[in-house]
PDB file of C-alpha atoms in Angstrom:
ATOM      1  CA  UNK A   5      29.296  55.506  23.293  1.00 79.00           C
ATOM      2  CA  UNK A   6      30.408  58.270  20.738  1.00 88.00           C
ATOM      3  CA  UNK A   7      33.556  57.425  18.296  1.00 92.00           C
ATOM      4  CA  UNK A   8      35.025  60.572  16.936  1.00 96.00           C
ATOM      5  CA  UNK A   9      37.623  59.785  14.074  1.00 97.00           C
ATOM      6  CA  UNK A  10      39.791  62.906  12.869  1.00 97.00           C
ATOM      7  CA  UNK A  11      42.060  63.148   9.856  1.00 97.00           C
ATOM      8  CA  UNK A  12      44.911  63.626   9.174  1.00 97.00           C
ATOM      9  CA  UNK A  13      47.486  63.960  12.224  1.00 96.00           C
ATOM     10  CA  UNK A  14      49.555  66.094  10.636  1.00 97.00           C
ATOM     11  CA  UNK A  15      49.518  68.747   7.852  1.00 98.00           C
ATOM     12  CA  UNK A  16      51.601  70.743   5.818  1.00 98.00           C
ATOM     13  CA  UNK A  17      50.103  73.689   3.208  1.00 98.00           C
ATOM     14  CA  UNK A  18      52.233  76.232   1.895  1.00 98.00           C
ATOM     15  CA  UNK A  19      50.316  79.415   2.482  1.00 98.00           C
ATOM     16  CA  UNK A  20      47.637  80.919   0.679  1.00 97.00           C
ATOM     17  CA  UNK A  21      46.507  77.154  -0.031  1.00 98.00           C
ATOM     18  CA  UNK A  22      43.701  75.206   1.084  1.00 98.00           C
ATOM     19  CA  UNK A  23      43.626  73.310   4.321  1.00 98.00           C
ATOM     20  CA  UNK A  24      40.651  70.180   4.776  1.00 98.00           C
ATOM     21  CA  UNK A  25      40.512  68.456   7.699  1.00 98.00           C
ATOM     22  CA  UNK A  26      37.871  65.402   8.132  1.00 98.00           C
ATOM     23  CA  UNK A  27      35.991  63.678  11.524  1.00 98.00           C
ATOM     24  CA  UNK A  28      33.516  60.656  11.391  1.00 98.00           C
ATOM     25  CA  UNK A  29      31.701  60.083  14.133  1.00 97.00           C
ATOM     26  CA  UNK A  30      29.091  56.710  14.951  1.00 96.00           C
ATOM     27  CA  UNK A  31      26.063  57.659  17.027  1.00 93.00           C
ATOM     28  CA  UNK A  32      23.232  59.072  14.736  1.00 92.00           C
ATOM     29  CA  UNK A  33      22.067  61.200  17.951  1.00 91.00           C
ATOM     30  CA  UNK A  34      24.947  63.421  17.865  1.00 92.00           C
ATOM     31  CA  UNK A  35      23.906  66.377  16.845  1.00 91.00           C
ATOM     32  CA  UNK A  36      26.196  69.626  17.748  1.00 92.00           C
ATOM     33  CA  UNK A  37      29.881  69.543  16.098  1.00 95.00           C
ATOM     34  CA  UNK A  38      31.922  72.215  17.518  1.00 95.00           C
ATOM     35  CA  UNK A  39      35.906  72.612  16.177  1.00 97.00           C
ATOM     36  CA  UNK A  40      38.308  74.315  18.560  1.00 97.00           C
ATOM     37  CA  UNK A  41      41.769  75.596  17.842  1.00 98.00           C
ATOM     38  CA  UNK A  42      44.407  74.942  19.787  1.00 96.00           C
ATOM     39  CA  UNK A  43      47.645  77.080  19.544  1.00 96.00           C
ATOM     40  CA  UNK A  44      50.772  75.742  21.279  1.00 93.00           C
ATOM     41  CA  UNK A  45      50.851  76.024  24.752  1.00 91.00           C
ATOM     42  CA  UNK A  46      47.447  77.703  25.003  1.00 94.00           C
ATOM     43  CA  UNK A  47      43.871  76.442  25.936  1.00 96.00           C
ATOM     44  CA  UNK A  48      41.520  74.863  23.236  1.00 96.00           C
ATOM     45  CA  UNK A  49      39.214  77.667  21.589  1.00 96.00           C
ATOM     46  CA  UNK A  50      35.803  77.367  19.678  1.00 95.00           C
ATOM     47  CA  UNK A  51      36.453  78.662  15.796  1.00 97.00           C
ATOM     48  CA  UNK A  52      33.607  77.144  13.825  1.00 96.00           C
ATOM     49  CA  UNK A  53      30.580  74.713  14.948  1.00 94.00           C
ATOM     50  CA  UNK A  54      27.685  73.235  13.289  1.00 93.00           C
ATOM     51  CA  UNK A  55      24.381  71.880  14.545  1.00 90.00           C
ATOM     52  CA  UNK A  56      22.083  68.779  12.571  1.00 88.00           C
ATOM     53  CA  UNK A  57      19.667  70.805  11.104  1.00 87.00           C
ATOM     54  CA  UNK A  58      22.183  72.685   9.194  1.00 84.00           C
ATOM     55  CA  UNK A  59      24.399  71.111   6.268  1.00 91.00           C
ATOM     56  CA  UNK A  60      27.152  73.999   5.872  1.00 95.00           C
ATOM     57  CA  UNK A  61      28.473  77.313   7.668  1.00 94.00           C
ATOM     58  CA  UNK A  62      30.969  79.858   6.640  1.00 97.00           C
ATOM     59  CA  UNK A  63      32.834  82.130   8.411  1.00 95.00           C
ATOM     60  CA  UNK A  64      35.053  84.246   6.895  1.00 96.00           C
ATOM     61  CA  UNK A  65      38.234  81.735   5.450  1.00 97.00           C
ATOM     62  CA  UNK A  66      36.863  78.943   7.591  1.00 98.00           C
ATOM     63  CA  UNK A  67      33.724  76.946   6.316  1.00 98.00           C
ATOM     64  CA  UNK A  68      32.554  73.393   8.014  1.00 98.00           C
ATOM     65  CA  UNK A  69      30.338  70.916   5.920  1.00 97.00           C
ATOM     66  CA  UNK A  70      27.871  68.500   7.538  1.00 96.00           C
ATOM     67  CA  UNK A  71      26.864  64.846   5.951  1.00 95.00           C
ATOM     68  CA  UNK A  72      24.357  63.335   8.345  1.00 93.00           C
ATOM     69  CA  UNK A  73      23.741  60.536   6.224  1.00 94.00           C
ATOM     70  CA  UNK A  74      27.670  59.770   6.259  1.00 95.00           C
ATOM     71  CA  UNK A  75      28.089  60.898   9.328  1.00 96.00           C
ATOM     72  CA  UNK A  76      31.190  62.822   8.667  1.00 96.00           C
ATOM     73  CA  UNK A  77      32.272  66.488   8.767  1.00 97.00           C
ATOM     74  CA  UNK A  78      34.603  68.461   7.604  1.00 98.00           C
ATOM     75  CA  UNK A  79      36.814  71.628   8.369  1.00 98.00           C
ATOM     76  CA  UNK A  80      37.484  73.963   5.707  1.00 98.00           C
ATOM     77  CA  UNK A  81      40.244  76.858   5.235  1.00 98.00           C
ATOM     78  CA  UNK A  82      41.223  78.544   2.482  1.00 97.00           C
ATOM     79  CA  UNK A  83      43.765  81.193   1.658  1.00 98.00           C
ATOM     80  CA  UNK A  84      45.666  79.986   4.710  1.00 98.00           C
ATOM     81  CA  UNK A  85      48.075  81.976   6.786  1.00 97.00           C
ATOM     82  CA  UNK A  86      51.130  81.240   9.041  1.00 96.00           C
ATOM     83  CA  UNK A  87      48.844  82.237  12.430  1.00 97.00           C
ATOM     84  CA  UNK A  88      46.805  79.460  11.239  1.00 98.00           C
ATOM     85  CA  UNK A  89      49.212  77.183  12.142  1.00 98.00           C
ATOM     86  CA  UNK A  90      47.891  74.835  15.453  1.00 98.00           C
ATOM     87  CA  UNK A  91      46.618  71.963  16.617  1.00 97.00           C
ATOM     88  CA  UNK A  92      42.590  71.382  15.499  1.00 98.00           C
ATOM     89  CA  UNK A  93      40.054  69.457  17.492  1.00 97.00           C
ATOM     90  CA  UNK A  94      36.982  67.977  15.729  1.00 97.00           C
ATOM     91  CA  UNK A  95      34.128  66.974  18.721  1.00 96.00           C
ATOM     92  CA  UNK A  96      30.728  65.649  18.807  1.00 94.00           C
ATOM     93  CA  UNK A  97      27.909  65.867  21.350  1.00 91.00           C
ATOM     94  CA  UNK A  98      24.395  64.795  22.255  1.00 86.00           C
ATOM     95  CA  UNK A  99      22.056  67.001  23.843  1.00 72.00           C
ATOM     96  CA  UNK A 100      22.209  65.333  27.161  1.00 68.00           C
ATOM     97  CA  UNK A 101      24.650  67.266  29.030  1.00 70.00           C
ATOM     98  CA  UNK A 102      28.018  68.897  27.841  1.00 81.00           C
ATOM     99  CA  UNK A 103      29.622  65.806  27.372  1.00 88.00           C
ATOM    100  CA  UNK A 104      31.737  66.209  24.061  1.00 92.00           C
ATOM    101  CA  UNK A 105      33.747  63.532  22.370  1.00 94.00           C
ATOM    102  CA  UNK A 106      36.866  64.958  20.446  1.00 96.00           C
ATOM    103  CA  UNK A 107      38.710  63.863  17.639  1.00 96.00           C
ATOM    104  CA  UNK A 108      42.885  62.729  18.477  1.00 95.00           C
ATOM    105  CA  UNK A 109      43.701  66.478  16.886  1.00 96.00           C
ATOM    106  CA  UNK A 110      45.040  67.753  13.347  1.00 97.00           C
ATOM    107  CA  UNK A 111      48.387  69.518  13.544  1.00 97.00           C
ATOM    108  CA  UNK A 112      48.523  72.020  10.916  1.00 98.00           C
ATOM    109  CA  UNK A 113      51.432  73.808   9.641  1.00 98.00           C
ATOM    110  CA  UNK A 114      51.259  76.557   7.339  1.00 98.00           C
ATOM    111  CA  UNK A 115      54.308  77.007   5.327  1.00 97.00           C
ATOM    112  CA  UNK A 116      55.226  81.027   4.857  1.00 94.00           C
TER     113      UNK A 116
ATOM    114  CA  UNK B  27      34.495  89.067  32.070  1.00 67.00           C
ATOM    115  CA  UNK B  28      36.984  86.995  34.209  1.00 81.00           C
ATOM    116  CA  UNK B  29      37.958  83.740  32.003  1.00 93.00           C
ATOM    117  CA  UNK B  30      38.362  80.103  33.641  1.00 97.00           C
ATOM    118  CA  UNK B  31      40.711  79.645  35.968  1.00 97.00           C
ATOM    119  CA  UNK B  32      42.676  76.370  36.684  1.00 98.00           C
ATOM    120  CA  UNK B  33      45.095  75.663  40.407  1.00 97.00           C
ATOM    121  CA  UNK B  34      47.523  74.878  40.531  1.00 97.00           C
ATOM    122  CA  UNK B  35      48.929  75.584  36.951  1.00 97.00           C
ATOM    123  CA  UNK B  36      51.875  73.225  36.997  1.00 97.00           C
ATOM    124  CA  UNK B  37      52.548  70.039  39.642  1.00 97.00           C
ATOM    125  CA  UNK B  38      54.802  67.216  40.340  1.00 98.00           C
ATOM    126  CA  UNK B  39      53.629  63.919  42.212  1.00 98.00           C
ATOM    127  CA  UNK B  40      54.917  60.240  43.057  1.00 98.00           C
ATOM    128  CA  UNK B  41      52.749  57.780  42.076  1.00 98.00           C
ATOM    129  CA  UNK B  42      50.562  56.656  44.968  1.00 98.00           C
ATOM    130  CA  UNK B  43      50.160  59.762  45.543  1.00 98.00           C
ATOM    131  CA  UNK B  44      46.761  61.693  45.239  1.00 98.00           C
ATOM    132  CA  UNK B  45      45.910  65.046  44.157  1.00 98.00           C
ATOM    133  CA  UNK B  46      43.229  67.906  43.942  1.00 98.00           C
ATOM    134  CA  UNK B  47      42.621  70.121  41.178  1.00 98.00           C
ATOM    135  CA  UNK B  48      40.329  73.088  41.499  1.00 98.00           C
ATOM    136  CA  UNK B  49      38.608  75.095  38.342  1.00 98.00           C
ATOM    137  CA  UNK B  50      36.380  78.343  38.612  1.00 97.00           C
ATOM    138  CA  UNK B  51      34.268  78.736  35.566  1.00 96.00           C
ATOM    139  CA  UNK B  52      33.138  81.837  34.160  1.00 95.00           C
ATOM    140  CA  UNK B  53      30.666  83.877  36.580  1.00 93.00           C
ATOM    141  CA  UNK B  54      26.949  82.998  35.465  1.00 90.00           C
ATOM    142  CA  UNK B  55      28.170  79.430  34.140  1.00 91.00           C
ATOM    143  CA  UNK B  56      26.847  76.478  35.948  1.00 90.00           C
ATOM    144  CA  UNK B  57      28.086  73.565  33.681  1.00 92.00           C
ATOM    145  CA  UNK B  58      31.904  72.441  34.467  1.00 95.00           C
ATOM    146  CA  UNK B  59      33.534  69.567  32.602  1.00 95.00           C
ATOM    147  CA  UNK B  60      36.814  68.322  33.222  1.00 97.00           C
ATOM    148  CA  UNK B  61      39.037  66.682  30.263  1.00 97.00           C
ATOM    149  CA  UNK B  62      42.795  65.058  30.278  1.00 98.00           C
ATOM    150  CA  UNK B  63      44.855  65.707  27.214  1.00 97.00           C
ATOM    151  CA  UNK B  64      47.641  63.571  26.129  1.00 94.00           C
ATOM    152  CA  UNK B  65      49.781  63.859  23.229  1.00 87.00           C
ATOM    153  CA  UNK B  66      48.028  61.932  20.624  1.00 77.00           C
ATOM    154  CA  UNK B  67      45.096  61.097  22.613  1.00 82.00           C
ATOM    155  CA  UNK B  68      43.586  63.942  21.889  1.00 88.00           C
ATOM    156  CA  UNK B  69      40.364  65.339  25.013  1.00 95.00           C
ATOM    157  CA  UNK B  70      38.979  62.660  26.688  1.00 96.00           C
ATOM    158  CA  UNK B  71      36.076  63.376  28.462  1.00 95.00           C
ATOM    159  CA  UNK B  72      36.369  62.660  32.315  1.00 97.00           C
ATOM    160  CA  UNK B  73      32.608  63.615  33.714  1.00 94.00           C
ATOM    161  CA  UNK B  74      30.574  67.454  34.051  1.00 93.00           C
ATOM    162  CA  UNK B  75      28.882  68.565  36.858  1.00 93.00           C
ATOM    163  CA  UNK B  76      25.877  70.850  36.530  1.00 91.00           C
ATOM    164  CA  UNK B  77      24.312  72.958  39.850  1.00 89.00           C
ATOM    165  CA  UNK B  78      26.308  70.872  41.465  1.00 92.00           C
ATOM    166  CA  UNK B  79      25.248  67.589  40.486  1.00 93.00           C
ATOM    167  CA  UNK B  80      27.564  64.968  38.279  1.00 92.00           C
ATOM    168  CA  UNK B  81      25.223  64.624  34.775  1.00 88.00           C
ATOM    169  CA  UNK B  82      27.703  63.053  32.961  1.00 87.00           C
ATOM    170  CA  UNK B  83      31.156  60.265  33.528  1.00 92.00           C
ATOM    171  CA  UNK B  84      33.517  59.015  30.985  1.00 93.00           C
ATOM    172  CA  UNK B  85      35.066  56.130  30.773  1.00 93.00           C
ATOM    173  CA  UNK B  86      38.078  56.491  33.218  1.00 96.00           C
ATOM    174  CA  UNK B  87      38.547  54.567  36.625  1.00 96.00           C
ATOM    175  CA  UNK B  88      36.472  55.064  39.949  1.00 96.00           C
ATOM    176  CA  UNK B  89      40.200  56.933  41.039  1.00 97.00           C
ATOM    177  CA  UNK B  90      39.065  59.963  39.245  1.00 98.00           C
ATOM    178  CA  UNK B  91      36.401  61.707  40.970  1.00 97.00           C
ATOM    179  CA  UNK B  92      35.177  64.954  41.175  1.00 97.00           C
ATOM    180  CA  UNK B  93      33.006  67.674  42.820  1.00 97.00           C
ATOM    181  CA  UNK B  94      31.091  70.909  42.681  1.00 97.00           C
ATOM    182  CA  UNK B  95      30.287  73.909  45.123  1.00 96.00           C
ATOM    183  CA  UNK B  96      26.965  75.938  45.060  1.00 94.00           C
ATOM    184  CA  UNK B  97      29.380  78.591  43.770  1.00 93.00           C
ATOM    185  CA  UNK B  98      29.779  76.619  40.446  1.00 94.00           C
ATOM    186  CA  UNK B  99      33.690  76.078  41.335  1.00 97.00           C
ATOM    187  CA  UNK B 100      34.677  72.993  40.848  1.00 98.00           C
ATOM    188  CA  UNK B 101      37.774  69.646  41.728  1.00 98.00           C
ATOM    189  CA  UNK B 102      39.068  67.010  40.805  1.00 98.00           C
ATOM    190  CA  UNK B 103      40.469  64.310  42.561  1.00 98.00           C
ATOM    191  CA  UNK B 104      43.544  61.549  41.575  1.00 98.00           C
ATOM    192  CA  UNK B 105      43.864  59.170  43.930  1.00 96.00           C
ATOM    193  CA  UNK B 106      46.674  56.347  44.016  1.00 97.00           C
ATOM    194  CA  UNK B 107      48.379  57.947  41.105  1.00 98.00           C
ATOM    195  CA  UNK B 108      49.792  56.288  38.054  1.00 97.00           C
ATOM    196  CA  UNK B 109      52.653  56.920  35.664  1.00 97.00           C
ATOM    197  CA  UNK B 110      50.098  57.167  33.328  1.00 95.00           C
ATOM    198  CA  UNK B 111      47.893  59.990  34.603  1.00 97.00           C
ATOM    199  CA  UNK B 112      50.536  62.355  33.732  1.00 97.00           C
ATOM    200  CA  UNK B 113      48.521  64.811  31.218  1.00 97.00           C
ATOM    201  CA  UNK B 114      47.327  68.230  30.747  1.00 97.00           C
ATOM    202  CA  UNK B 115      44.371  68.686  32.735  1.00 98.00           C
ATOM    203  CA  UNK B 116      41.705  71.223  31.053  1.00 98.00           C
ATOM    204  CA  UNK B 117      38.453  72.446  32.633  1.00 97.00           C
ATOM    205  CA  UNK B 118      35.631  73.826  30.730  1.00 96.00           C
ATOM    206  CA  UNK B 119      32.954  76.079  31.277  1.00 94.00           C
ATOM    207  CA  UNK B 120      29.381  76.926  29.545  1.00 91.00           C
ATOM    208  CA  UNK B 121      26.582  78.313  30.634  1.00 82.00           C
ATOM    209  CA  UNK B 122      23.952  76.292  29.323  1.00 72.00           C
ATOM    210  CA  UNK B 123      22.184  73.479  30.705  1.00 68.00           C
ATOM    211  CA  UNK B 124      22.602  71.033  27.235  1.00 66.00           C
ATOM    212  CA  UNK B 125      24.964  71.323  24.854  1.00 62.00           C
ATOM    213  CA  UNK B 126      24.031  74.817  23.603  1.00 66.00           C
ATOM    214  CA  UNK B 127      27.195  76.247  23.007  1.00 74.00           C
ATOM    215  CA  UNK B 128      30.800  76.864  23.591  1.00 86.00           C
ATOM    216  CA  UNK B 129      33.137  75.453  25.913  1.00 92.00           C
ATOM    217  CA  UNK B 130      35.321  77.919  27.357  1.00 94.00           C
ATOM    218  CA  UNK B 131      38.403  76.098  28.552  1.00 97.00           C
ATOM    219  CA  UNK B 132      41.204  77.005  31.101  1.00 97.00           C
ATOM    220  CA  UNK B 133      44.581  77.074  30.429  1.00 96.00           C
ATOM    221  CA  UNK B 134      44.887  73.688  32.339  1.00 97.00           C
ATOM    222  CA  UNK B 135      46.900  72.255  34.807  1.00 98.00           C
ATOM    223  CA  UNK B 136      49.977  70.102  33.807  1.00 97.00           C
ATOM    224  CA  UNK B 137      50.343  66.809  36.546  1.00 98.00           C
ATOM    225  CA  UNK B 138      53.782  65.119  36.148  1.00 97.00           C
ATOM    226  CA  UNK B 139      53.739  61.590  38.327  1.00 98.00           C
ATOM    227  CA  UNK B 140      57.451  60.475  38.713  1.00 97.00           C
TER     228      UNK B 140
END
C-alpha cells in the first residue's frame, strides 16, 4: 500500500516568515495530493491540493510544489500569520476510490 | 448547505464493549469514508462506502466494520473494544465517485474505552 512520510512534527516561525513543510510518498500511481488544515479542536479542512499532471499551484500565501520523479511534495507559506497556526495534514490518493493516505501531521506555530 | 454530521459527538465505553457511530454526509454526496485520529498517528484510513457498497478497507481488524443506507448515511461499528481504540473518529464526505476532490470532514466523534 501507500506510505505517506510528513516533515517536520513540529514548527516554530516567527511571523511574517516562511513556513515549508515536506511529504514523500512510495506508490508511483498516486496521483491527487490534497493538504488539509486542522485547527485545534476543529475538523480537518482542504487548503491547497495538487494533481500529477501539474508540478506547482499557488494560492494566495500558500503554494504546493510537486516532484513526481522524487516523489515528494511540499507545502509552502509565506508571510505567515498567527491564524496560521494548526496542525497540517499532507495525503495521497489513487484514483480508485476516496481512499487517502495522510501524513502523521505538522504542528505549526506562528510566533506573533 | 447542511455540513457533515457525526453521533454521538463525545462517548465513554468499557472495553468489551461495542459501539455504533453514525455520519450523514453532505446532501448530493454518495462517497463516505471513515478515519481514526490519534495523537501522532496522524488519519488512518478505516474503509469508504460508495451507493452503498464498501469500495475500499484499510488495514485495521475484522472488529471494525461498517455500513451504508440508500440515503448515503452512514456507521460504524467497534466491537469487543480495546484500550487502544480510544481516538477521534472523523467521517468524510465527497461527492464524487474517484478521488475528484475534497473531503469534507465532520467534526468527529471522540470514543474513550476505560
Amino acid at each position: 500500500g501507500e506510505n505517506v512520510e510528513q516533515h517536520p512534527s513540529t514548527l516554530s516561525v516567527q511571523e511574517g516568515d516562511s513556513a515549508v513543510i515536506k511529504c514523500t510518498y512510495s506508490d508511483s500511481a498516486s496521483n491527487y495530493f490534497p493538504w488539509y488544515k486542522q485547527e485545534l479542536g476543529k475538523r480537518p479542512q482542504l487548503i491547497i491540493d495538487i494533481r500529477s499532471n501539474v508540478g506547482e499551484k499557488k494560492d494566495q500565501r500558500i503554494a504546493v510544489t510537486l516532484n513526481k520523479t522524487a516523489k515528494h511534495f511540499s507545502l509552502h507559506i509565506t508571510e505567515t500569520q498567527p491564524e496560521d497556526s494548526a496542525v497540517y495534514f499532507c495525503a495521497a490518493s489513487k484514483q480508485n476510490g476516496n481512499q487517502f493516505y495522510f501524513g502523521t501531521g505538522t504542528s505549526l506555530t506562528v510566533i506573533p | 448547505k447542511a455540513g457533515v454530521t457525526q453521533t454521538p459527538r463525545y462517548l465513554i465505553k468499557t472495553r468489551g464493549q461495542q459501539v455504533t457511530l453514525s455520519c450523514s454526509p453532505i446532501s448530493g454526496h454518495r462517497s463516505v469514508s471513515w478515519y481514526q485520529q490519534t495523537p501522532g498517528q496522524g488519519l488512518q484510513f478505516l474503509f469508504e462506502y460508495f451507493s452503498e457498497t464498501q469500495r475500499n478497507k484499510g488495514n485495521f481488524p475484522g472488529r471494525f466494520s461498517g455500513r451504508q443506507f440508500s440515503n448515503s448515511r452512514s456507521e460504524m461499528n467497534v466491537s469487543t473494544l480495546e484500550l487502544g481504540d480510544s481516538a477521534l473518529y472523523l467521517c468524510a464526505s465527497s461527492w464524487g465517485q474517484s478521488n475528484t476532490g475534497e473531503l469534507f470532514f465532520g467534526e468527529g466523534s471522540r470514543l474513550t474505552v476505560l
